[in-house]
Short mmCIF file of C-alpha atoms in Angstrom, two decimals:
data_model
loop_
_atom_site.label_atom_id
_atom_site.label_comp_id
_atom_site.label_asym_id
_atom_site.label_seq_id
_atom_site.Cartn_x
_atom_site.Cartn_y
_atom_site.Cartn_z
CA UNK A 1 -100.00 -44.95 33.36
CA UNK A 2 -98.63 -47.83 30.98
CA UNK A 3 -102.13 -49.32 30.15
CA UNK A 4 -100.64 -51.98 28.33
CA UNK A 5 -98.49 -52.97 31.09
CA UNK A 6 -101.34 -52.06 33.60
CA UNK A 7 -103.64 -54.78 31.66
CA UNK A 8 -100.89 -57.24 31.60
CA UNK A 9 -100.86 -57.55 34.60
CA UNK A 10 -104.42 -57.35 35.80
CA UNK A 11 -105.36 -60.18 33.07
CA UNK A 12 -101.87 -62.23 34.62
CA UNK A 13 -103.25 -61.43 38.26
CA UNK A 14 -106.94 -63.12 37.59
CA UNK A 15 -105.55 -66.00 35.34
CA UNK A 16 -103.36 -66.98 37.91
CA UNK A 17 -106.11 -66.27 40.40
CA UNK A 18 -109.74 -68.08 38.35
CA UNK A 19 -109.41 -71.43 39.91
CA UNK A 20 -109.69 -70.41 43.49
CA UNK A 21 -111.17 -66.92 43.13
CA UNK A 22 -114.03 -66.93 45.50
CA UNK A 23 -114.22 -70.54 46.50
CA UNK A 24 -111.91 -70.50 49.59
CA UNK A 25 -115.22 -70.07 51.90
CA UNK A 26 -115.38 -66.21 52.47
CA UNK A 27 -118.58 -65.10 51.78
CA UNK A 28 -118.34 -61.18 49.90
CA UNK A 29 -118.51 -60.96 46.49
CA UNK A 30 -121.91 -63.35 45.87
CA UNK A 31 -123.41 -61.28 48.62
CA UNK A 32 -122.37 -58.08 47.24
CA UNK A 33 -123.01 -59.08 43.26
CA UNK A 34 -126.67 -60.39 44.35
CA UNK A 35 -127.44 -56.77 45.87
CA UNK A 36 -125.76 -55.16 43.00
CA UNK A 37 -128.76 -56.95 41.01
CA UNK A 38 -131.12 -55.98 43.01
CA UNK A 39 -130.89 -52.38 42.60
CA UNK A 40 -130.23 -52.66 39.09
CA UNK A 41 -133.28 -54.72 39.18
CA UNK A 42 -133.47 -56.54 35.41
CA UNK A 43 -136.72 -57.38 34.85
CA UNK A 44 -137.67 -61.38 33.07
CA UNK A 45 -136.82 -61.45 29.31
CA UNK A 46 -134.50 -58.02 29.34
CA UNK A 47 -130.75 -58.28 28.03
CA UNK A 48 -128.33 -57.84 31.16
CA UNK A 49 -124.34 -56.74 30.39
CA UNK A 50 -121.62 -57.93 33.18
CA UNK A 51 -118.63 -55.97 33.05
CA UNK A 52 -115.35 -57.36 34.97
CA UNK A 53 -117.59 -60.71 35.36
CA UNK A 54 -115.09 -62.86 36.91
CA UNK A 55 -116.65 -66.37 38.41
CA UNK A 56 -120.14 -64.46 37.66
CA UNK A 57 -121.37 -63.25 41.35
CA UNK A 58 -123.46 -60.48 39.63
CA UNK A 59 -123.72 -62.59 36.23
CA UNK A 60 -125.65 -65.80 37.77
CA UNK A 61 -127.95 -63.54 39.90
CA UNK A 62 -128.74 -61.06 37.12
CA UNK A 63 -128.84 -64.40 34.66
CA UNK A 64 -131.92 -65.54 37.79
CA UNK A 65 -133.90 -62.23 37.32
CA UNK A 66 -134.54 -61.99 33.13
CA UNK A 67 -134.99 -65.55 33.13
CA UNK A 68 -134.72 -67.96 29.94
CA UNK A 69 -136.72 -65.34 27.87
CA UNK A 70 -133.85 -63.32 28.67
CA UNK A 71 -130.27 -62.68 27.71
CA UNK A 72 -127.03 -62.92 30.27
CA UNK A 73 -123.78 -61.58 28.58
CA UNK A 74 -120.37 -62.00 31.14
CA UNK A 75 -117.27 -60.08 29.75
CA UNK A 76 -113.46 -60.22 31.53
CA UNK A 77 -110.21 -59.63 30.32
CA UNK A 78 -109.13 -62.58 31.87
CA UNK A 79 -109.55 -65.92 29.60
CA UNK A 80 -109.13 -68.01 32.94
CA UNK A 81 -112.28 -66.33 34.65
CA UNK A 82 -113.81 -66.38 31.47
CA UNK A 83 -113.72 -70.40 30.99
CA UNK A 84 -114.51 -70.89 34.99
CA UNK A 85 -117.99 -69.01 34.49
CA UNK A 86 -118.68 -71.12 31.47
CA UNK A 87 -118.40 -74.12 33.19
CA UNK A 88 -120.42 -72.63 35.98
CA UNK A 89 -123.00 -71.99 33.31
CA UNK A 90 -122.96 -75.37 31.97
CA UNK A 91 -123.47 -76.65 35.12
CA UNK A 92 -126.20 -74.86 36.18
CA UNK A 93 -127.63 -75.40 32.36
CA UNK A 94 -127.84 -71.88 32.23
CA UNK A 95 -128.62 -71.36 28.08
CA UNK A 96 -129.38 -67.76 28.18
CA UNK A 97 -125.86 -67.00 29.63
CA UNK A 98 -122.61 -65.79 27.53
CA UNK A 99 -119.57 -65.24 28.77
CA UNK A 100 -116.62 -63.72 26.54
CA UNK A 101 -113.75 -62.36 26.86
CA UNK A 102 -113.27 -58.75 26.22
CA UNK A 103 -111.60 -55.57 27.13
CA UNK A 104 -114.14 -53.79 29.56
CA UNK A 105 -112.63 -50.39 28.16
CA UNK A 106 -113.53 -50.86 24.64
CA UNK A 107 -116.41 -53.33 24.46
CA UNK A 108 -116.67 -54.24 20.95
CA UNK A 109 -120.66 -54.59 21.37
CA UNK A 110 -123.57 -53.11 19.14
CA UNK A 111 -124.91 -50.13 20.56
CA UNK A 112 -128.14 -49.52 22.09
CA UNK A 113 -128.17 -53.78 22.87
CA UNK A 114 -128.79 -53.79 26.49
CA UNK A 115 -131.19 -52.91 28.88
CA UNK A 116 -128.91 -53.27 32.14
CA UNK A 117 -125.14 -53.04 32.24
CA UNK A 118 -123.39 -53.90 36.04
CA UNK A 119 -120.04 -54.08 36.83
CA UNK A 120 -119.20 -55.73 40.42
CA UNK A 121 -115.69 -54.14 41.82
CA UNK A 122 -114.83 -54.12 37.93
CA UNK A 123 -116.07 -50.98 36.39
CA UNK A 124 -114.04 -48.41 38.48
CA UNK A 125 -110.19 -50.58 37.35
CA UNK A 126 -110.41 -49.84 33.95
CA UNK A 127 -107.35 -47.43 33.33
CA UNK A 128 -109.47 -44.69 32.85
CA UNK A 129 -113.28 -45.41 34.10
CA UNK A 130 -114.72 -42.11 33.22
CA UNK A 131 -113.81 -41.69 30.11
CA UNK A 132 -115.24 -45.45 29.07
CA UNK A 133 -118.65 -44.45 31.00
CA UNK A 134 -119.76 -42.84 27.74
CA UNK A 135 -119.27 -46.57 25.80
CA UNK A 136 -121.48 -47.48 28.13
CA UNK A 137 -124.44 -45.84 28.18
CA UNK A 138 -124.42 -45.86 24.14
CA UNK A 139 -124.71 -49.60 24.82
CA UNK A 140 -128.22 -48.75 26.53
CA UNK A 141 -131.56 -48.94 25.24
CA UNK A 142 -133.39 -45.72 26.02
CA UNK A 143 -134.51 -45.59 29.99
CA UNK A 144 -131.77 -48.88 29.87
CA UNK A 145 -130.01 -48.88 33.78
CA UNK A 146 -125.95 -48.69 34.32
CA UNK A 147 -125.59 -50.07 38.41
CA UNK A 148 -121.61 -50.78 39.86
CA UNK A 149 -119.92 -51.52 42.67
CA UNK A 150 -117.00 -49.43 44.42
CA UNK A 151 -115.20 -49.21 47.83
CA UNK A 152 -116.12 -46.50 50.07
CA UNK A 153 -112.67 -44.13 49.65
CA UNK A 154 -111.72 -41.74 52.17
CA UNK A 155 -108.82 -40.36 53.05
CA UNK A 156 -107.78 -42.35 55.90
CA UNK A 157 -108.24 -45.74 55.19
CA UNK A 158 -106.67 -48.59 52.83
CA UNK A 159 -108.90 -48.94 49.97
CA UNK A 160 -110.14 -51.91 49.08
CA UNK A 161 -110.59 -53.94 52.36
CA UNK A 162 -112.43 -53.22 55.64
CA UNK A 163 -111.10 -50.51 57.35
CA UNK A 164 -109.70 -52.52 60.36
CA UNK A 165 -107.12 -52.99 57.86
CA UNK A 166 -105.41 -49.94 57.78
CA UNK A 167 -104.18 -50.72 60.90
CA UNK A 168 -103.16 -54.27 60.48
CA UNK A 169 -100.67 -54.02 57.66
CA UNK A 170 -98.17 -51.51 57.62
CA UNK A 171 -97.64 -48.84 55.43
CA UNK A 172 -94.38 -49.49 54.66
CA UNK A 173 -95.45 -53.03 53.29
CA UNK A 174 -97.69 -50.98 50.95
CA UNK A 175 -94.39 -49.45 49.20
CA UNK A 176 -93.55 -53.17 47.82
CA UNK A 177 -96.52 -52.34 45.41
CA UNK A 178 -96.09 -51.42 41.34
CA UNK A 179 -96.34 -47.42 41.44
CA UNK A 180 -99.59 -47.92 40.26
CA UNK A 181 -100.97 -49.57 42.88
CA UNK A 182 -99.67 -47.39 45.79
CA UNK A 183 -101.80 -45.73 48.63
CA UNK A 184 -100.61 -42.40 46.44
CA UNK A 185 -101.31 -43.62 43.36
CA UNK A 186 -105.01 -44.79 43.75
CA UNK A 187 -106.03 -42.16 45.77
CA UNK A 188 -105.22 -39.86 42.48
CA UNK A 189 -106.76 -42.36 40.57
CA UNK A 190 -109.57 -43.25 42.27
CA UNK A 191 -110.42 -40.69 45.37
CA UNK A 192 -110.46 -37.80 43.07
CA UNK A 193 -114.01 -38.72 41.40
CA UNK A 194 -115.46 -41.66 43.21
CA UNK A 195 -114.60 -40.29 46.89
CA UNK A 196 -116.99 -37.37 47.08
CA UNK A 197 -121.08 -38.51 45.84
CA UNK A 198 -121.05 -35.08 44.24
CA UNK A 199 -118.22 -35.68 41.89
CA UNK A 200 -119.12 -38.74 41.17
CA UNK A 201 -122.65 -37.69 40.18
CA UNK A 202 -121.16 -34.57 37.92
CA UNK A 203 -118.84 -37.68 36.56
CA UNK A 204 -122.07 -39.78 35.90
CA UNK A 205 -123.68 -36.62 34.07
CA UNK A 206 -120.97 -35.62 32.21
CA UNK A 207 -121.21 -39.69 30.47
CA UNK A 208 -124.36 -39.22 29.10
CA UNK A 209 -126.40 -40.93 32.49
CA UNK A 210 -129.72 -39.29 34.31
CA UNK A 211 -131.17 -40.08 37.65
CA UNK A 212 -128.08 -40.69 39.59
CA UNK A 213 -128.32 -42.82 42.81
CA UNK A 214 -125.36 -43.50 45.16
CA UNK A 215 -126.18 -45.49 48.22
CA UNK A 216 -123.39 -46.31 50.68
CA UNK A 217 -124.20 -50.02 52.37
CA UNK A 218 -122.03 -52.30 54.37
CA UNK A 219 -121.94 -56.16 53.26
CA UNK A 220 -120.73 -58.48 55.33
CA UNK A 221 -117.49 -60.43 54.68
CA UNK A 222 -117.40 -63.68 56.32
CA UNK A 223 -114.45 -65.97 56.57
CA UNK A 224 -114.57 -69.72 59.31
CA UNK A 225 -110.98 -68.60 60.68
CA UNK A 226 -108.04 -65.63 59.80
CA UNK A 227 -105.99 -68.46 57.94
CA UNK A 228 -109.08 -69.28 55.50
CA UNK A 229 -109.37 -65.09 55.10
CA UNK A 230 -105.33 -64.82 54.54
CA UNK A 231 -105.59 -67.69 51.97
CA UNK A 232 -108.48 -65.87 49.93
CA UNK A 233 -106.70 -62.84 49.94
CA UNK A 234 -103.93 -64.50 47.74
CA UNK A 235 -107.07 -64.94 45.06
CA UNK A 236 -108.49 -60.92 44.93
CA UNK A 237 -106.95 -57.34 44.76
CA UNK A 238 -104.46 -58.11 47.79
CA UNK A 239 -102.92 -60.99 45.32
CA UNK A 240 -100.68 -57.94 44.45
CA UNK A 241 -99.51 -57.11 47.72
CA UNK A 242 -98.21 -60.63 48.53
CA UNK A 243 -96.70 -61.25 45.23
CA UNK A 244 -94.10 -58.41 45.46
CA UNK A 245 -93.79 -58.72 49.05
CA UNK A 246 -90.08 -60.27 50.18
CA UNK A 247 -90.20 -63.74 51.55
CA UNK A 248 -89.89 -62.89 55.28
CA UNK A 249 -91.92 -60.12 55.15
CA UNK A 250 -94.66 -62.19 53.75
CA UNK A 251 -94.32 -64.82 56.46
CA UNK A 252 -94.59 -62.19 58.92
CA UNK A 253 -97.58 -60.11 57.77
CA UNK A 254 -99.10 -63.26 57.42
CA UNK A 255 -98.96 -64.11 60.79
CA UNK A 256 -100.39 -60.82 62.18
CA UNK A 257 -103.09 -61.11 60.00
CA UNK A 258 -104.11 -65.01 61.14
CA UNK A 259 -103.20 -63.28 64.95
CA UNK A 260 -105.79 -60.42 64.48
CA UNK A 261 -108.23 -61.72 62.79
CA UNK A 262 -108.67 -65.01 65.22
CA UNK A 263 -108.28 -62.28 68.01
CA UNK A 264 -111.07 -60.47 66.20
CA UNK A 265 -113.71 -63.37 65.64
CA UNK A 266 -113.45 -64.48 69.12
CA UNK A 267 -115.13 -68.19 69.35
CA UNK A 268 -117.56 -67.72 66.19
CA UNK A 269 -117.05 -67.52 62.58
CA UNK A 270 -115.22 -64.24 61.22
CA UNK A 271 -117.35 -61.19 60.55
CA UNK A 272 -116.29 -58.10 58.77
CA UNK A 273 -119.08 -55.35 58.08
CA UNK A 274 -117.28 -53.40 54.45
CA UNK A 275 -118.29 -50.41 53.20
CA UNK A 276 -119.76 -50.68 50.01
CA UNK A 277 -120.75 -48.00 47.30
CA UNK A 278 -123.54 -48.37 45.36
CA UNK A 279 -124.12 -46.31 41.87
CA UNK A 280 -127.14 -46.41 39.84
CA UNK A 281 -127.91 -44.35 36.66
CA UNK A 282 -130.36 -44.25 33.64
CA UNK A 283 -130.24 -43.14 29.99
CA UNK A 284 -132.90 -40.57 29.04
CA UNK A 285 -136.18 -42.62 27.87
#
């Protein structure tokens, strides 16, 4: 992998993205960034890390729990999501939150300065997550708490979105991708340590963490209508996926999505039940 070229694009992908990201009405990431903060479970005045921060789903919530007395530190690689969560902070009047931007893989941040580090669908993209889970927990306080996010992976469904859509959109869409971001491709990347609990717990050991909990949940994404889902797609990980797709075969995945998905909500609001993966991990006290 060209990590250069891989973080171009990923920072050009969430510029392009921070003014709408998460503010098309879907309901997922707040719900899933408020339960990633409650099993990392900061306690009032402790210092809190955000990795991947984005609009600050996990940042605001974790920013609630340690309180004023407390310390709220947001880092993206994206400048655009970086100056969206400031305002977000100003507006709330949150003081004891920071937001900077950063490089996730090589956070230039004194060791031993936090108490909880999270990381919200963020920790798991950088170009190579194990090997920056050591940076990590030397950025710990003794007994300090490391808690992320990940899709469920299997073998037999589309990463990355519920599994009713690994039926919806083709396969032979997916082949538009970069290499990088091919079925192929992230199941090397990704399947091979975070698909199986025991790897990933050998993974977790191997980076210097204790007490390693992985809890499987399913959060509910939410969307009014299949047109307001289809439009927040454009704004997350799919953003890729339409970008490269040709013109015609936009317009008509497009419309089998809207189809579907209205087929699928019936007369109510949209309701998606995703499997989630939840990691939690100390250092030794």
């Amino acid at each position: 992998m060209d990590t250069t070229k891989y973080k171009s694009t990923v920072t050009e992908a969430f510029n392009n993205a921070a003014a709408k990201y998460d503010q098309l009405g879907v309901e997922f990431f707040t719900p899933m960034g408020r339960r990633l903060v409650e099993r990392a479970d900061p306690q009032p005045g402790q210092r809190v890390l955000d990795v991947g921060c984005g609009r600050g789903a996990s940042l605001f919530a974790a920013a609630e729990r340690v309180g004023p007395s407390g310390h709220a530190l947001g880092i993206d690689i994206a400048p655009a999501m970086v100056e969206e969560a400031r305002r977000q902070a100003a507006a709330l009047g949150t003081r004891h939150v920071e937001v900077r931007v950063m490089d996730g893989e090589h956070p230039d941040l004194p060791p031993a300065s936090f108490d909880v580090v999270t990381g919200g669908y963020s920790l798991i993209f950088l170009p190579d997550a194990p090997a920056a889970l050591p940076r990590y927990a030397a950025l710990l306080r003794r007994g300090g708490r490391i808690a992320f996010t990940s899709p469920v992976f299997t073998e037999d469904t589309f990463p990355f979105l519920p599994p009713v859509f690994t039926e919806l959109i083709p396969e032979r869409l997916l082949r538009n991708l970069p290499a990088d971001w091919r079925p192929d491709a992230l199941k090397r990347r990704f399947n091979s340590w975070l698909q199986d609990p025991d790897d990933l717990t050998r993974t977790m050991l191997r980076a210097g963490f204790d007490d390693v909990e992985v809890a499987d949940e399913h959060i509910d994404l939410r969307a009014p209508d299949g047109v307001t889902w289809v439009d927040w797609s454009h704004t997350q990980g799919m953003r890729l996926l339409w970008q490269h797709l040709p013109e015609y075969e936009s317009r008509q995945l497009r419309h089998r999505l809207v189809a579907e998905l209205d087929r699928l909500r019936g007369d109510g609001p949209l309701r998606l039940p995703t499997p989630v993966r939840f990691v939690r991990a100390s250092v030794a006290d």
